[in-house]
Coordinates of C-alpha atoms in Angstrom, one line a residue:
X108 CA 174.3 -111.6 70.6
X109 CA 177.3 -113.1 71.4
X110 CA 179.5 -110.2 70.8
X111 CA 178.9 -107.9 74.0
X112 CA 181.4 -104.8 75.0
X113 CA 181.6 -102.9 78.0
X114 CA 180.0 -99.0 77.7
X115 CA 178.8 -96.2 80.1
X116 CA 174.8 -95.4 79.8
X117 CA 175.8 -92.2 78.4
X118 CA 174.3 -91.0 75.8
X119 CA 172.2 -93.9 75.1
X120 CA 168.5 -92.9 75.2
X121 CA 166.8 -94.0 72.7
X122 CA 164.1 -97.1 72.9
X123 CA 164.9 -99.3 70.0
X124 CA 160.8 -100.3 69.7
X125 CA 160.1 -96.9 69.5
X126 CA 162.0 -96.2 66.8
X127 CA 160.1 -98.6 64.8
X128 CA 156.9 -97.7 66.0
X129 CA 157.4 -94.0 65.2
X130 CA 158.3 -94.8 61.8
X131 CA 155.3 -96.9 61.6
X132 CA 153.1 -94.1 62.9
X133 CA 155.0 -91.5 60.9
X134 CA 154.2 -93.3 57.5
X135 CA 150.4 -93.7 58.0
X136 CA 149.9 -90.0 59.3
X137 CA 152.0 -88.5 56.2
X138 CA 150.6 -90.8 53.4
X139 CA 154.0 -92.3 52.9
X140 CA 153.3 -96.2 50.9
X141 CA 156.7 -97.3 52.3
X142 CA 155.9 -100.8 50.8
X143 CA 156.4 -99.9 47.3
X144 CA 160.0 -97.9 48.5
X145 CA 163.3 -99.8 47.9
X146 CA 163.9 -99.9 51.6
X147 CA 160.5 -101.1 52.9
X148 CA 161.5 -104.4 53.5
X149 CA 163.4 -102.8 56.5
X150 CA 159.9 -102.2 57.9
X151 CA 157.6 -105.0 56.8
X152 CA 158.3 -106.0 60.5
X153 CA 160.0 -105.0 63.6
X154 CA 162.1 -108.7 63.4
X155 CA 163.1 -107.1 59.4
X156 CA 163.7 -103.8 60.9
X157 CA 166.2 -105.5 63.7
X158 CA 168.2 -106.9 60.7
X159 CA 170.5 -103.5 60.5
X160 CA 172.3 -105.1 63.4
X161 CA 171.6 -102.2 65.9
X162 CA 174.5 -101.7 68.9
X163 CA 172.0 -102.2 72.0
X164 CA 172.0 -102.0 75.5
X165 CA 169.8 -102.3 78.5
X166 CA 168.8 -99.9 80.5
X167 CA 166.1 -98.7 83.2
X168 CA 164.2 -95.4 83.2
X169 CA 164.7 -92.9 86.0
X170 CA 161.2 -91.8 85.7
X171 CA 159.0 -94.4 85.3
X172 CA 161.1 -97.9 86.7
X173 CA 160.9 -99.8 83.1
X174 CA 163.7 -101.5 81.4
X175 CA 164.2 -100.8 78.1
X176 CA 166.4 -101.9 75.4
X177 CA 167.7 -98.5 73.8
X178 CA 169.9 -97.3 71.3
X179 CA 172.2 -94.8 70.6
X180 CA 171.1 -91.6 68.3
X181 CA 174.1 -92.1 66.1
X182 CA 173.1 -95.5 65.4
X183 CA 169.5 -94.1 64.2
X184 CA 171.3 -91.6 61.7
X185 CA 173.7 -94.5 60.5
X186 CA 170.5 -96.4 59.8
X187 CA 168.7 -93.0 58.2
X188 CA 171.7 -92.9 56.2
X189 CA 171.6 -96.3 54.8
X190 CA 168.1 -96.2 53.7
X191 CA 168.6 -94.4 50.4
X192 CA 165.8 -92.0 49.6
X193 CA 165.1 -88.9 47.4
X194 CA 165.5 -87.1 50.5
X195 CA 166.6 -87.8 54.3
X196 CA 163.9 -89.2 56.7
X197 CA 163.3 -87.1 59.5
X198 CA 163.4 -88.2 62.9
X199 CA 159.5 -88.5 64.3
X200 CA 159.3 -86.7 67.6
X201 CA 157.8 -89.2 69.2
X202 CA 160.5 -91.6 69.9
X203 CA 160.9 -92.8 73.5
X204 CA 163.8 -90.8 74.9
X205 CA 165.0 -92.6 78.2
X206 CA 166.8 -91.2 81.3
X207 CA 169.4 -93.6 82.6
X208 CA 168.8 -94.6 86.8
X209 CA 172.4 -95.9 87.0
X210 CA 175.7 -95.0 85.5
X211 CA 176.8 -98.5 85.9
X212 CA 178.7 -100.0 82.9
X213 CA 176.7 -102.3 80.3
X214 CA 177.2 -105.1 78.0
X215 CA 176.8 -103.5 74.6
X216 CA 175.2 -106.5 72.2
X217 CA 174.1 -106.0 68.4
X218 CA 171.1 -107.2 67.4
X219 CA 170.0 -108.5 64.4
X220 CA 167.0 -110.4 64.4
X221 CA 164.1 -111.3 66.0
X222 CA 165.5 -114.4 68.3
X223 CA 168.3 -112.3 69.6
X224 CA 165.6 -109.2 70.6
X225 CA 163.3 -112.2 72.0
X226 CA 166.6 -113.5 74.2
X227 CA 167.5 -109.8 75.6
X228 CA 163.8 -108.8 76.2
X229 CA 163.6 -111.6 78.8
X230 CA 166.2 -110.2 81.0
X231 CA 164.3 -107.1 81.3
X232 CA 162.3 -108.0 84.0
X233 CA 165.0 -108.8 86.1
X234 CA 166.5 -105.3 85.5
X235 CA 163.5 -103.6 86.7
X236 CA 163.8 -105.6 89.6
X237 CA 167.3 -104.8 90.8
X238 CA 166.7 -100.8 89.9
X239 CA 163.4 -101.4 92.2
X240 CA 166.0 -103.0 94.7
X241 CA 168.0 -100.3 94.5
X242 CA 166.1 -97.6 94.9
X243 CA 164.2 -99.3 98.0
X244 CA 167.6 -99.5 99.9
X245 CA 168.3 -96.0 99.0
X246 CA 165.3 -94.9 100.5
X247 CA 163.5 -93.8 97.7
X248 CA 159.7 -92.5 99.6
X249 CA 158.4 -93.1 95.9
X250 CA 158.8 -96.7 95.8
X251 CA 158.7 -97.5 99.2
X252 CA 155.4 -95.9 100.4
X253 CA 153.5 -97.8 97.5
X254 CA 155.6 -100.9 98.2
X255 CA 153.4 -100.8 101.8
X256 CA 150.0 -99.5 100.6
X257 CA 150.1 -102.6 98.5
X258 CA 149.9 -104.3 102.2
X259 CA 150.7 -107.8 100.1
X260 CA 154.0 -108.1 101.9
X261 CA 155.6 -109.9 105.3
X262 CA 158.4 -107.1 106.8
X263 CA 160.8 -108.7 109.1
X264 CA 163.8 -107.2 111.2
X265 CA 166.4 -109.1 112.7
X266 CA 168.8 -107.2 115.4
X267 CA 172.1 -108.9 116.5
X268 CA 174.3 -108.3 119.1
X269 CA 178.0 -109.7 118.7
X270 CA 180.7 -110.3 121.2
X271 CA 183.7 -107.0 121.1
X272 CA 185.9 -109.6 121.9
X273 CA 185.1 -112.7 119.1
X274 CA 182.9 -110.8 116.4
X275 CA 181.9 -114.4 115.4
X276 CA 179.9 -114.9 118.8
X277 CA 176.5 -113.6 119.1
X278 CA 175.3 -112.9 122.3
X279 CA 171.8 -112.4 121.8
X280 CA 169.4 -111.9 118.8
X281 CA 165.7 -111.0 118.3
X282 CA 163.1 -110.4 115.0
X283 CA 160.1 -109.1 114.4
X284 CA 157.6 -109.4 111.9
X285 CA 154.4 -108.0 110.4
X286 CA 152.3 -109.8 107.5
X287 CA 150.0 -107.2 105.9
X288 CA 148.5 -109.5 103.7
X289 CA 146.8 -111.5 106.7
X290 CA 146.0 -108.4 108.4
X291 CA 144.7 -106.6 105.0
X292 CA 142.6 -109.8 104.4
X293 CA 140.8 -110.0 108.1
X294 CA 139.8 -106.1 107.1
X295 CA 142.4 -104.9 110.3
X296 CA 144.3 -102.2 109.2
X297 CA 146.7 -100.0 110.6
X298 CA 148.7 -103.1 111.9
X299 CA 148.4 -103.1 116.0
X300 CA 151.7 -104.0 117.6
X301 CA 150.6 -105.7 120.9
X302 CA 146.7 -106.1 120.4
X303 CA 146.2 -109.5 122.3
X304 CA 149.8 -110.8 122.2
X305 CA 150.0 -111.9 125.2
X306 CA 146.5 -113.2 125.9
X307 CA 145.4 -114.0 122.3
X308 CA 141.4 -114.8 122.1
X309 CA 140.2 -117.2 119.5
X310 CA 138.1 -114.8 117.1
X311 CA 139.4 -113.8 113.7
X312 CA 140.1 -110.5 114.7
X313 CA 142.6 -111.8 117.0
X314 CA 144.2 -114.5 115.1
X315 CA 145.0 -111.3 112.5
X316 CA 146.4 -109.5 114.9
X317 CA 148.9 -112.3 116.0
X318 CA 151.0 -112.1 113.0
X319 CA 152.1 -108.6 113.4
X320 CA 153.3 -110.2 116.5
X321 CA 155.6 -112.6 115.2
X322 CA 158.3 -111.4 117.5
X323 CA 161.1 -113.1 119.5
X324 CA 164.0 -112.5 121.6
X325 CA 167.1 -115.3 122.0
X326 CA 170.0 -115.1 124.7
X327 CA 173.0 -117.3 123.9
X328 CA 173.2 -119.7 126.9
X329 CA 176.8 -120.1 127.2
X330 CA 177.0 -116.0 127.0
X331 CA 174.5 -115.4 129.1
X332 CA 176.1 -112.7 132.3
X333 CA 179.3 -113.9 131.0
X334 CA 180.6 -111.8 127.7
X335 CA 179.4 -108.2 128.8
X336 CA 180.4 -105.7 125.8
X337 CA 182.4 -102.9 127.7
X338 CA 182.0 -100.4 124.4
X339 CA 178.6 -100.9 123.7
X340 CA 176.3 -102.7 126.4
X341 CA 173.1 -104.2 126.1
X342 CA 170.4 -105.5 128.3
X343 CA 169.2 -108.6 127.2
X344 CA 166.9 -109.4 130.1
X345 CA 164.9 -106.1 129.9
X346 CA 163.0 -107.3 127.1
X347 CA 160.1 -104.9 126.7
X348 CA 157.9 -106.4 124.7
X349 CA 157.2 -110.0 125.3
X350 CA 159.7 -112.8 127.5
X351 CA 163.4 -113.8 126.1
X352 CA 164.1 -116.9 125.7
X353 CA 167.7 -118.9 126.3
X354 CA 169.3 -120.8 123.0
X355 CA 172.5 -122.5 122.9
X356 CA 175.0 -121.1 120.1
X357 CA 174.5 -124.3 118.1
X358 CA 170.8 -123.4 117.7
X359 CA 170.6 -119.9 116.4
X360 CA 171.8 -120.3 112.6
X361 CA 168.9 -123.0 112.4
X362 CA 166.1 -121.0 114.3
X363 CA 166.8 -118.1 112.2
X364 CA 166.6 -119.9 108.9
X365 CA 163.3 -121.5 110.4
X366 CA 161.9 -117.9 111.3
X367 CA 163.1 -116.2 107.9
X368 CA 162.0 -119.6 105.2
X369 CA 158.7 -119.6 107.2
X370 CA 157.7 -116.0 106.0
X371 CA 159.8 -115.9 102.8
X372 CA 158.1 -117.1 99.0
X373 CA 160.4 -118.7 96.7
X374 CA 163.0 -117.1 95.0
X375 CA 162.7 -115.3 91.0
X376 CA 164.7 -113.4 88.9
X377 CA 161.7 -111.4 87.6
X378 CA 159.4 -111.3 90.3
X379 CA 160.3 -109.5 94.3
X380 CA 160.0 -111.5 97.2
X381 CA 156.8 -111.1 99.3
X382 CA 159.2 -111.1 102.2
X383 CA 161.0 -107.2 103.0
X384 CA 164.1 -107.7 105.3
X385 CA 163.9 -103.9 107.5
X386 CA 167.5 -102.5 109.0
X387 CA 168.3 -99.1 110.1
X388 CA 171.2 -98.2 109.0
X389 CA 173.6 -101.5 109.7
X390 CA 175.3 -102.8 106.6
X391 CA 176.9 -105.9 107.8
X392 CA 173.5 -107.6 108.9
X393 CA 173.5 -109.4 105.5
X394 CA 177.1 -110.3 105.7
X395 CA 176.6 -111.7 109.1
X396 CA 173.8 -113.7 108.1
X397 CA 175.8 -115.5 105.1
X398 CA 178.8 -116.4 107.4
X399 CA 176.2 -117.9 109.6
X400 CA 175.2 -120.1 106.8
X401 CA 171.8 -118.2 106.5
X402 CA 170.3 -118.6 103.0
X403 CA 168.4 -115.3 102.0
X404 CA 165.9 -115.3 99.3
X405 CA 168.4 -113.0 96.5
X406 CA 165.3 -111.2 95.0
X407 CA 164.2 -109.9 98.4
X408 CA 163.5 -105.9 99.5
X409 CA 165.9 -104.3 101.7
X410 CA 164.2 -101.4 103.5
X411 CA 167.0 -99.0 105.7
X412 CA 164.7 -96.9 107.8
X413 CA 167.6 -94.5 108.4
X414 CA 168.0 -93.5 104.5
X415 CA 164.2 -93.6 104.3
X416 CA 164.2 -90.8 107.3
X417 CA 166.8 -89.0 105.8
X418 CA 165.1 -88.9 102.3
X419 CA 162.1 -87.6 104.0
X420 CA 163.9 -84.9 105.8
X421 CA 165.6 -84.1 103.0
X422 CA 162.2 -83.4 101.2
X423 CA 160.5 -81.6 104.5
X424 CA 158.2 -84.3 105.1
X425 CA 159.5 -84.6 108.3
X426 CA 159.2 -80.9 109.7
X427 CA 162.1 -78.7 110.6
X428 CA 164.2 -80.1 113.4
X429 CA 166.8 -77.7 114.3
X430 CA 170.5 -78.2 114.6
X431 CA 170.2 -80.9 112.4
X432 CA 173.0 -81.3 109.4
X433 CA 171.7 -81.9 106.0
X434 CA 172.5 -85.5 104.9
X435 CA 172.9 -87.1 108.6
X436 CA 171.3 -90.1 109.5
X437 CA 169.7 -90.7 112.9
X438 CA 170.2 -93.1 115.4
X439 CA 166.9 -95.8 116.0
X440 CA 167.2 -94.1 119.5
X441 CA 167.0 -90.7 118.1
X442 CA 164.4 -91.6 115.3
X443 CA 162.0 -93.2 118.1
X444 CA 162.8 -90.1 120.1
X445 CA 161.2 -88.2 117.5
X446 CA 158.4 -90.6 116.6
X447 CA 157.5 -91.7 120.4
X448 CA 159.4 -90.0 123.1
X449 CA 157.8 -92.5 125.4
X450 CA 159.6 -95.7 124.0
X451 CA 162.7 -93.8 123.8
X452 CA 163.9 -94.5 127.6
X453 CA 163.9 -98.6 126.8
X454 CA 166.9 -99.9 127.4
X455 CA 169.2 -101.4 124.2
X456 CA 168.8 -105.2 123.6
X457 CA 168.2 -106.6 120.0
X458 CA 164.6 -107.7 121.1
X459 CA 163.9 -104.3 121.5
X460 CA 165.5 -103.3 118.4
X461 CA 164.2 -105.1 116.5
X462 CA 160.8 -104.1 117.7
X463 CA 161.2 -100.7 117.6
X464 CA 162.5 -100.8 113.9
X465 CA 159.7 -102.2 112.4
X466 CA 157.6 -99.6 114.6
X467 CA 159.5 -96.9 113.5
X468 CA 159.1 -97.8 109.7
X469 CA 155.2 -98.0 110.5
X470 CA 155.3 -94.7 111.7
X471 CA 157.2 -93.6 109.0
X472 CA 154.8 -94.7 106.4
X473 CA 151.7 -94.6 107.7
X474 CA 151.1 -92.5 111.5
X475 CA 147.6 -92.3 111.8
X476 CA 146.0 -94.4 113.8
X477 CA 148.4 -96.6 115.1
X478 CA 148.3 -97.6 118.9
X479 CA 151.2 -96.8 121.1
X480 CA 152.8 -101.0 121.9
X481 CA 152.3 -101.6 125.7
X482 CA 155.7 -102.0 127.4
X483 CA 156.1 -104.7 129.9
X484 CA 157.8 -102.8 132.5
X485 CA 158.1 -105.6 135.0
X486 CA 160.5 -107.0 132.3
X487 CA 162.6 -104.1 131.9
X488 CA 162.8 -103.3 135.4
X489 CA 164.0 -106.6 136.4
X490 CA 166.3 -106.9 133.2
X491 CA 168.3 -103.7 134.6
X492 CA 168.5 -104.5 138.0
X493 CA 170.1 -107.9 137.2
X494 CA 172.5 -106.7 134.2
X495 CA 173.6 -104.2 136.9
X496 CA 174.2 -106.6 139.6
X497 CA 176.2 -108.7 136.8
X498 CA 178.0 -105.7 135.7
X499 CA 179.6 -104.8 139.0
X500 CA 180.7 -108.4 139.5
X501 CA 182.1 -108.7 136.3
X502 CA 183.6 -105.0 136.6
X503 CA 182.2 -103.6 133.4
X504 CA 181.5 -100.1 133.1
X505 CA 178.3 -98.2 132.1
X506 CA 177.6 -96.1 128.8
X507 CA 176.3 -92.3 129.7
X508 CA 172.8 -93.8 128.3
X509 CA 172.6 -96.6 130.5
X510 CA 173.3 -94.6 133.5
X511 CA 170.5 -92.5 132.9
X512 CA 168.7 -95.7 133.4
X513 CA 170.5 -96.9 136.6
X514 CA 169.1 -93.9 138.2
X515 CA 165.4 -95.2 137.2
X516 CA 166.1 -98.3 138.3
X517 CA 167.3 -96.7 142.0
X518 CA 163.9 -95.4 141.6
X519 CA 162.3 -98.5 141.5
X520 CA 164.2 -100.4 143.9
X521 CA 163.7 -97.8 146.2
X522 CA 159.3 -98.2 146.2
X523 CA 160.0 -101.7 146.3
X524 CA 162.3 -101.5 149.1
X525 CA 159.7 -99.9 150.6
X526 CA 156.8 -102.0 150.0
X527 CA 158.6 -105.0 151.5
X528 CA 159.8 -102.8 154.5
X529 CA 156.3 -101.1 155.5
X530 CA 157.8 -99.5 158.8
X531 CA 160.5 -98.0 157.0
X532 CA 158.7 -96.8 154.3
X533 CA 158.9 -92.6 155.2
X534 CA 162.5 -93.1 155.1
X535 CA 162.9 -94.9 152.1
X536 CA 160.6 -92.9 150.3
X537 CA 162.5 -89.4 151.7
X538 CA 165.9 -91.5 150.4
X539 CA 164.1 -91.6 147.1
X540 CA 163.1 -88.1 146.4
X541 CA 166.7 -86.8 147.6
X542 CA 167.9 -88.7 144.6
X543 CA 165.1 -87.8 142.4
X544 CA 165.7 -84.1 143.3
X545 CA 169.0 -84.0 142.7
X546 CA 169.3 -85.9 139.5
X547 CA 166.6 -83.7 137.9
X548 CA 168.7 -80.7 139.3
X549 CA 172.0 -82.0 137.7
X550 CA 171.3 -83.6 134.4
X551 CA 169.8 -81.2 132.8
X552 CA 172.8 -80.2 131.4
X553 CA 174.2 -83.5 130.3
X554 CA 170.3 -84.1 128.8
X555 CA 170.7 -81.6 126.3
X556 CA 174.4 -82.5 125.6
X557 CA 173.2 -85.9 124.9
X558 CA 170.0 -84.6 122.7
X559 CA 172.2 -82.2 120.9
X560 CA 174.7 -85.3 119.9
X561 CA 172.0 -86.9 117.9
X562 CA 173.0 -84.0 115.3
X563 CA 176.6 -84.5 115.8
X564 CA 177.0 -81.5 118.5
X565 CA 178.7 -83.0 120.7
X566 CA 182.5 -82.0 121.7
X567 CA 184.9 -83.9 123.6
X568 CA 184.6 -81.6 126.6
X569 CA 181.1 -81.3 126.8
X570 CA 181.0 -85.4 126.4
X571 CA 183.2 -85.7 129.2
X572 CA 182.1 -83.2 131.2
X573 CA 178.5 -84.4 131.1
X574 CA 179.6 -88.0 131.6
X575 CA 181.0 -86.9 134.6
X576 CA 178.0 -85.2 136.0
X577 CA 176.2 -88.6 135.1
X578 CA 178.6 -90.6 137.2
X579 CA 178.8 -88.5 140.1
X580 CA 174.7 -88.6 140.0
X581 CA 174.9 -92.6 140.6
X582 CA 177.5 -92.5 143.0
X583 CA 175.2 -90.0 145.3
X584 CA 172.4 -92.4 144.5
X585 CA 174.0 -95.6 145.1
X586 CA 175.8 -93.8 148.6
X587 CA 172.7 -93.2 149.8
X588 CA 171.1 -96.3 149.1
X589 CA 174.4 -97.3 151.4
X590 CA 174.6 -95.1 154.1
X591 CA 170.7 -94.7 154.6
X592 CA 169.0 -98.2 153.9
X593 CA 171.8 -101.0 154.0
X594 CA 171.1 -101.0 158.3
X595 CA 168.0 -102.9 157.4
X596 CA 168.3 -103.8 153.7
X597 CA 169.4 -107.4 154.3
X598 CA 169.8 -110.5 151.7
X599 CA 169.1 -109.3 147.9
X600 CA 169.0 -105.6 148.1
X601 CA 171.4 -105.0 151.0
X602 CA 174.0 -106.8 148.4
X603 CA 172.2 -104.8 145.4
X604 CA 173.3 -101.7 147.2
X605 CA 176.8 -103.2 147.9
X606 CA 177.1 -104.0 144.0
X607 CA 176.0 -100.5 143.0
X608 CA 178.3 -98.8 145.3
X609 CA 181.0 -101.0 143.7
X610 CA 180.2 -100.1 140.1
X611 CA 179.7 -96.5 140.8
X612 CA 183.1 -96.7 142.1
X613 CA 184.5 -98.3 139.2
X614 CA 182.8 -95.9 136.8
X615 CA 184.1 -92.9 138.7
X616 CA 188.0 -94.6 138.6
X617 CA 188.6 -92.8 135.0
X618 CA 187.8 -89.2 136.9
X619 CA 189.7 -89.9 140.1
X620 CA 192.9 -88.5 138.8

C-alpha cells in the first residue's frame, strides 16, 4: 500500500466489500458451487478475493456520511475478465454504488491482501469525521439540527474586537457557553439564557441553569477609552448581559485557553469533540486564535450561524423575506432583527456578540419555548453615555448605527436629568419630547434605508443622505440639551451636554462643505 497516486473521485463508485459480498450472495441464490470452479479460490475469502491487487481509494457518501473504500467499474470488469469461465459473470445489482461528497483529489493505493485492507479501513473513521466537519461549517441543517437534538455537546462563541490601527491588539473580548449535556441531565430543556444568573439559588434546577451561563466579557486595560476604532466602534462598557470585567493584554491568551480547555474533551482522529466552537460568519477567528498561541482541539465542530441561515432560507424554512437576494448572508444584527427585534437595538461590543450568537443559533434550531434573556439596561445605558463622553474627547466619530443610539441615550439622560432636578422637571421633560418628536418625524426615512441595506439595497446617495439626516437629528438633540438645560445642568451633565455638542459638531464637519 505503499504505492499511492493522485486521482479525482470521478468515476469511482463502487464499494470494494460489496463487490464481494454480491458475489457471495449471487452464488448461493443461483446454485452456483463456486468451490469446485477453477477461480474459487478468489472467493474462499474476502482477504483471497483482495489478492487481485484492486486500485482503491477512499471516499465518503453524499447520502448517508460513511466512508468507504470503493473501486473503479473498470477495475471490476478487468477482474471479471480474469476469472476465466464458460461464460462471463454478470455483474449482481446489488453492489453498493457510492456518490462522492467532495471532488477533492485522493491517494489512489492497490490492495492486495488482507493487512493492507485492515491498514486503510482504520483511516475511515477519520474521513467521516472531516466530511461531518465539513458539512457542519457549510451549514448543512441535516447534520447540524441532529448534531443539537443529541444535546451531548458544550457550544461556545468567542467575539473579538481588534485595534484598526495594530490588528495584533485586542481591545476587548467576550464568550459564551451552553452545556446541553448538564442541562439534558437535570431534565431542563430548552436551555434558559439568564434564568438565575445573576442571583443563582442553590437547588439543582439552578445549578443546571448556570452553565448555559458561562458567559464573560474582558476589556484590555491598557486600551481601555484609549484605542477607539473610527471604522467600526464598539461599546465595551454597555455590556447587556452581565458586568465586564478589565484584563491586562498579557492575560487574555491564558484566560482564553483556561475558558476553551475547561469545556473542551481530548482530542481524536476518529471521534468529534464534545466541544462546538459557534461564529457567524467571521473566518479569521481561528487564525486569530493560533497567532495568539491558542491551542484548539483539531477534531472540533465549527458551526457558522450565517451559512446555517442562509441554508435555511435557501430551503424556505425561514419564510419569505422580501428584497432579499438569493445566496446573501445576514449580518448577527440583521439575523437578531429577524429572530428578536427587541435585542436588536443593543449596542455592538463582543460580550454582546458573543451572547447574541449563541442565542441566535438557539433560535435557529430550536424556537419554541425559549425565554426572551433579560437585558441589564442600567449597563447599557451607562456603557453609552461614557463611550460617548470618551468619543468627543478623543474626537472619534459615530457610525449611523450608533447614532441611532445617542438619540436613546439623550433620552435617558434627559428623565434622569430630571429626576435629580425635581423643579425643573416640566422643562426637561418638554426638552425631551421635542427631540423625541422630531427624531421619530425625521428617521423614518434613514430607518428603512438602513433595514433595506441588510439585503444589499443600499446606494451611495441614499447612505449619505440618510447619514445626514441622522447627524443633523443629534446635533438638534445635543443643541437643545445646550441651549435649554446647560443654565442649571452643572458638574457631570452640564459637561455631558458640552461633550455632545462637541461630537455632533465633529460628526457634522464631513457635511459642512
Amino acid at each position: 500500500m505503499s504505492d499511492f497516486t493522485l486521482v479525482e473521485p470521478a468515476g469511482w463508485t463502487l464499494s470494494l466489500q460489496s463487490i464481494y459480498s454480491a458475489y457471495v450472495g449471487y452464488f448461493q441464490i443461483h446454485g452456483i458451487p463456486w468451490w469446485d470452479r477453477s477461480w474459487g479460490h478468489l472467493f474462499s475469502s474476502f482477504g483471497d478475493f483482495l489478492s487481485f491487487s484492486w486500485p482503491v481509494i477512499t471516499l465518503t457518501d453524499a447520502t448517508t456520511g460513511q466512508a468507504h473504500i470503493v473501486t473503479r467499474p473498470g477495475s471490476l470488469n478487468a477482474f471479471l475478465k480474469m476469472v476465466k469461465t464458460r461464460r462471463t459473470l454478470p455483474i449482481p445489482p446489488n453492489i453498493l454504488h457510492i456518490t462522492p461528497f467532495s471532488g477533492a483529489s485522493r491517494h489512489m493505493r492497490h490492495i492486495n491482501d488482507w493487512t493492507a485492507y485492515k491498514k486503510l479501513h482504520a483511516t475511515l473513521p477519520a474521513s467521516e469525521l472531516a466530511a461531518i466537519r465539513t458539512r457542519i461549517r457549510a451549514g448543512d441543517p441535516t447534520v447540524i439540527i441532529p448534531l443539537w437534538t443529541a444535546r451531548d455537546k458544550t457550544y461556545l462563541t468567542l467575539s473579538f474586537s481588534w485595534s484598526e490601527r495594530n490588528e495584533k491588539s485586542c481591545l476587548e473580548w467576550g464568550y459564551a457557553a451552553v452545556r446541553c449535556s448538564v442541562l439534558d441531565s437535570q431534565g431542563q430543556w430548552p436551555p434558559v439564557p439568564d434564568v438565575n444568573y445573576r442571583f443563582p439559588g442553590t437547588s439543582q434546577w439552578d445549578c443546571a441553569h448556570l452553565d448555559y451561563n458561562r458567559k464573560g466579557h474582558y476589556i484590555t486595560a491598557e486600551y481601555a477609552d484609549q484605542v477607539i476604532n473610527r471604522i467600526n466602534p464598539t461599546f465595551p462598557w454597555s455590556y447587556a448581559f452581565g458586568d465586564s470585567q478589565v484584563i491586562a493584554k498579557s492575560n487574555i491568551s491564558q484566560v482564553v485557553e483556561a475558558v476553551v480547555s475547561s469545556l473542551a474533551s481530548p482530542n481524536s482522529d476518529t471521534t468529534a469533540n464534545g466541544l462546538v466552537l459557534v461564529i457567524h460568519g467571521s473566518a479569521d477567528v481561528i487564525p486569530r486564535l493560533q497567532q495568539m498561541g491558542i491551542k484548539l482541539p483539531h477534531n472540533m465542530h465549527i458551526i457558522d450561524t450565517a451559512s446555517f441561515e442562509r441554508t435555511l432560507f435557501a430551503s424556505g424554512k425561514r419564510g419569505v423575506m422580501e428584497g432579499r437576494q438569493p445566496g446573501s448572508l445576514m449580518t448577527l444584527d440583521g439575523l437578531i432583527m429577524t429572530l428578536a427585534p427587541g435585542l436588536a437595538s443593543i449596542p455592538r461590543n463582543t460580550g454582546n456578540e458573543s451572547f447574541l450568537g449563541l442565542f441566535a443559533l438557539q433560535m435557529l434550531l430550536e424556537p419554541e419555548g425559549v425565554r426572551m434573556p433579560t437585558v441589564n439596561v442600567k449597563n447599557v445605558t451607562a456603557g453609552m453615555r461614557h463611550s460617548m463622553v470618551m468619543n468627543s474627547k478623543n474626537g472619534t466619530g459615530m457610525s449611523p448605527t450608533d447614532l441611532v443610539w445617542a438619540r436613546k441615550v439623550g433620552v435617558q439622560i434627559a428623565w434622569e436629568t430630571a429626576r435629580r432636578f425635581g423643579h425643573f422637571k416640566q422643562e426637561v421633560e418638554e426638552v425631551k419630547w421635542v427631540c423625541v418628536d422630531a427624531v421619530n418625524s425625521s428617521l423614518d426615512y434613514f430607518f428603512r434605508i438602513m433595514d433595506n441595506s441588510e439585503f444589499g439595497l443600499r446606494t451611495c446617495y441614499d447612505y449619505m443622505d440618510s447619514l445626514y439626516i441622522a447627524t443633523q437629528i443629534v446635533f438638534l438633540i445635543a443643541y437643545l440639551w445646550w441651549k435649554e438645560l446647560s443654565h442649571f445642568c452643572t458638574g457631570y451633565y452640564g459637561k455631558l451636554a458640552e461633550n455632545t455638542v462637541k461630537t455632533a459638531l465633529f460628526i457634522n464637519a464631513p457635511f459642512a462643505c
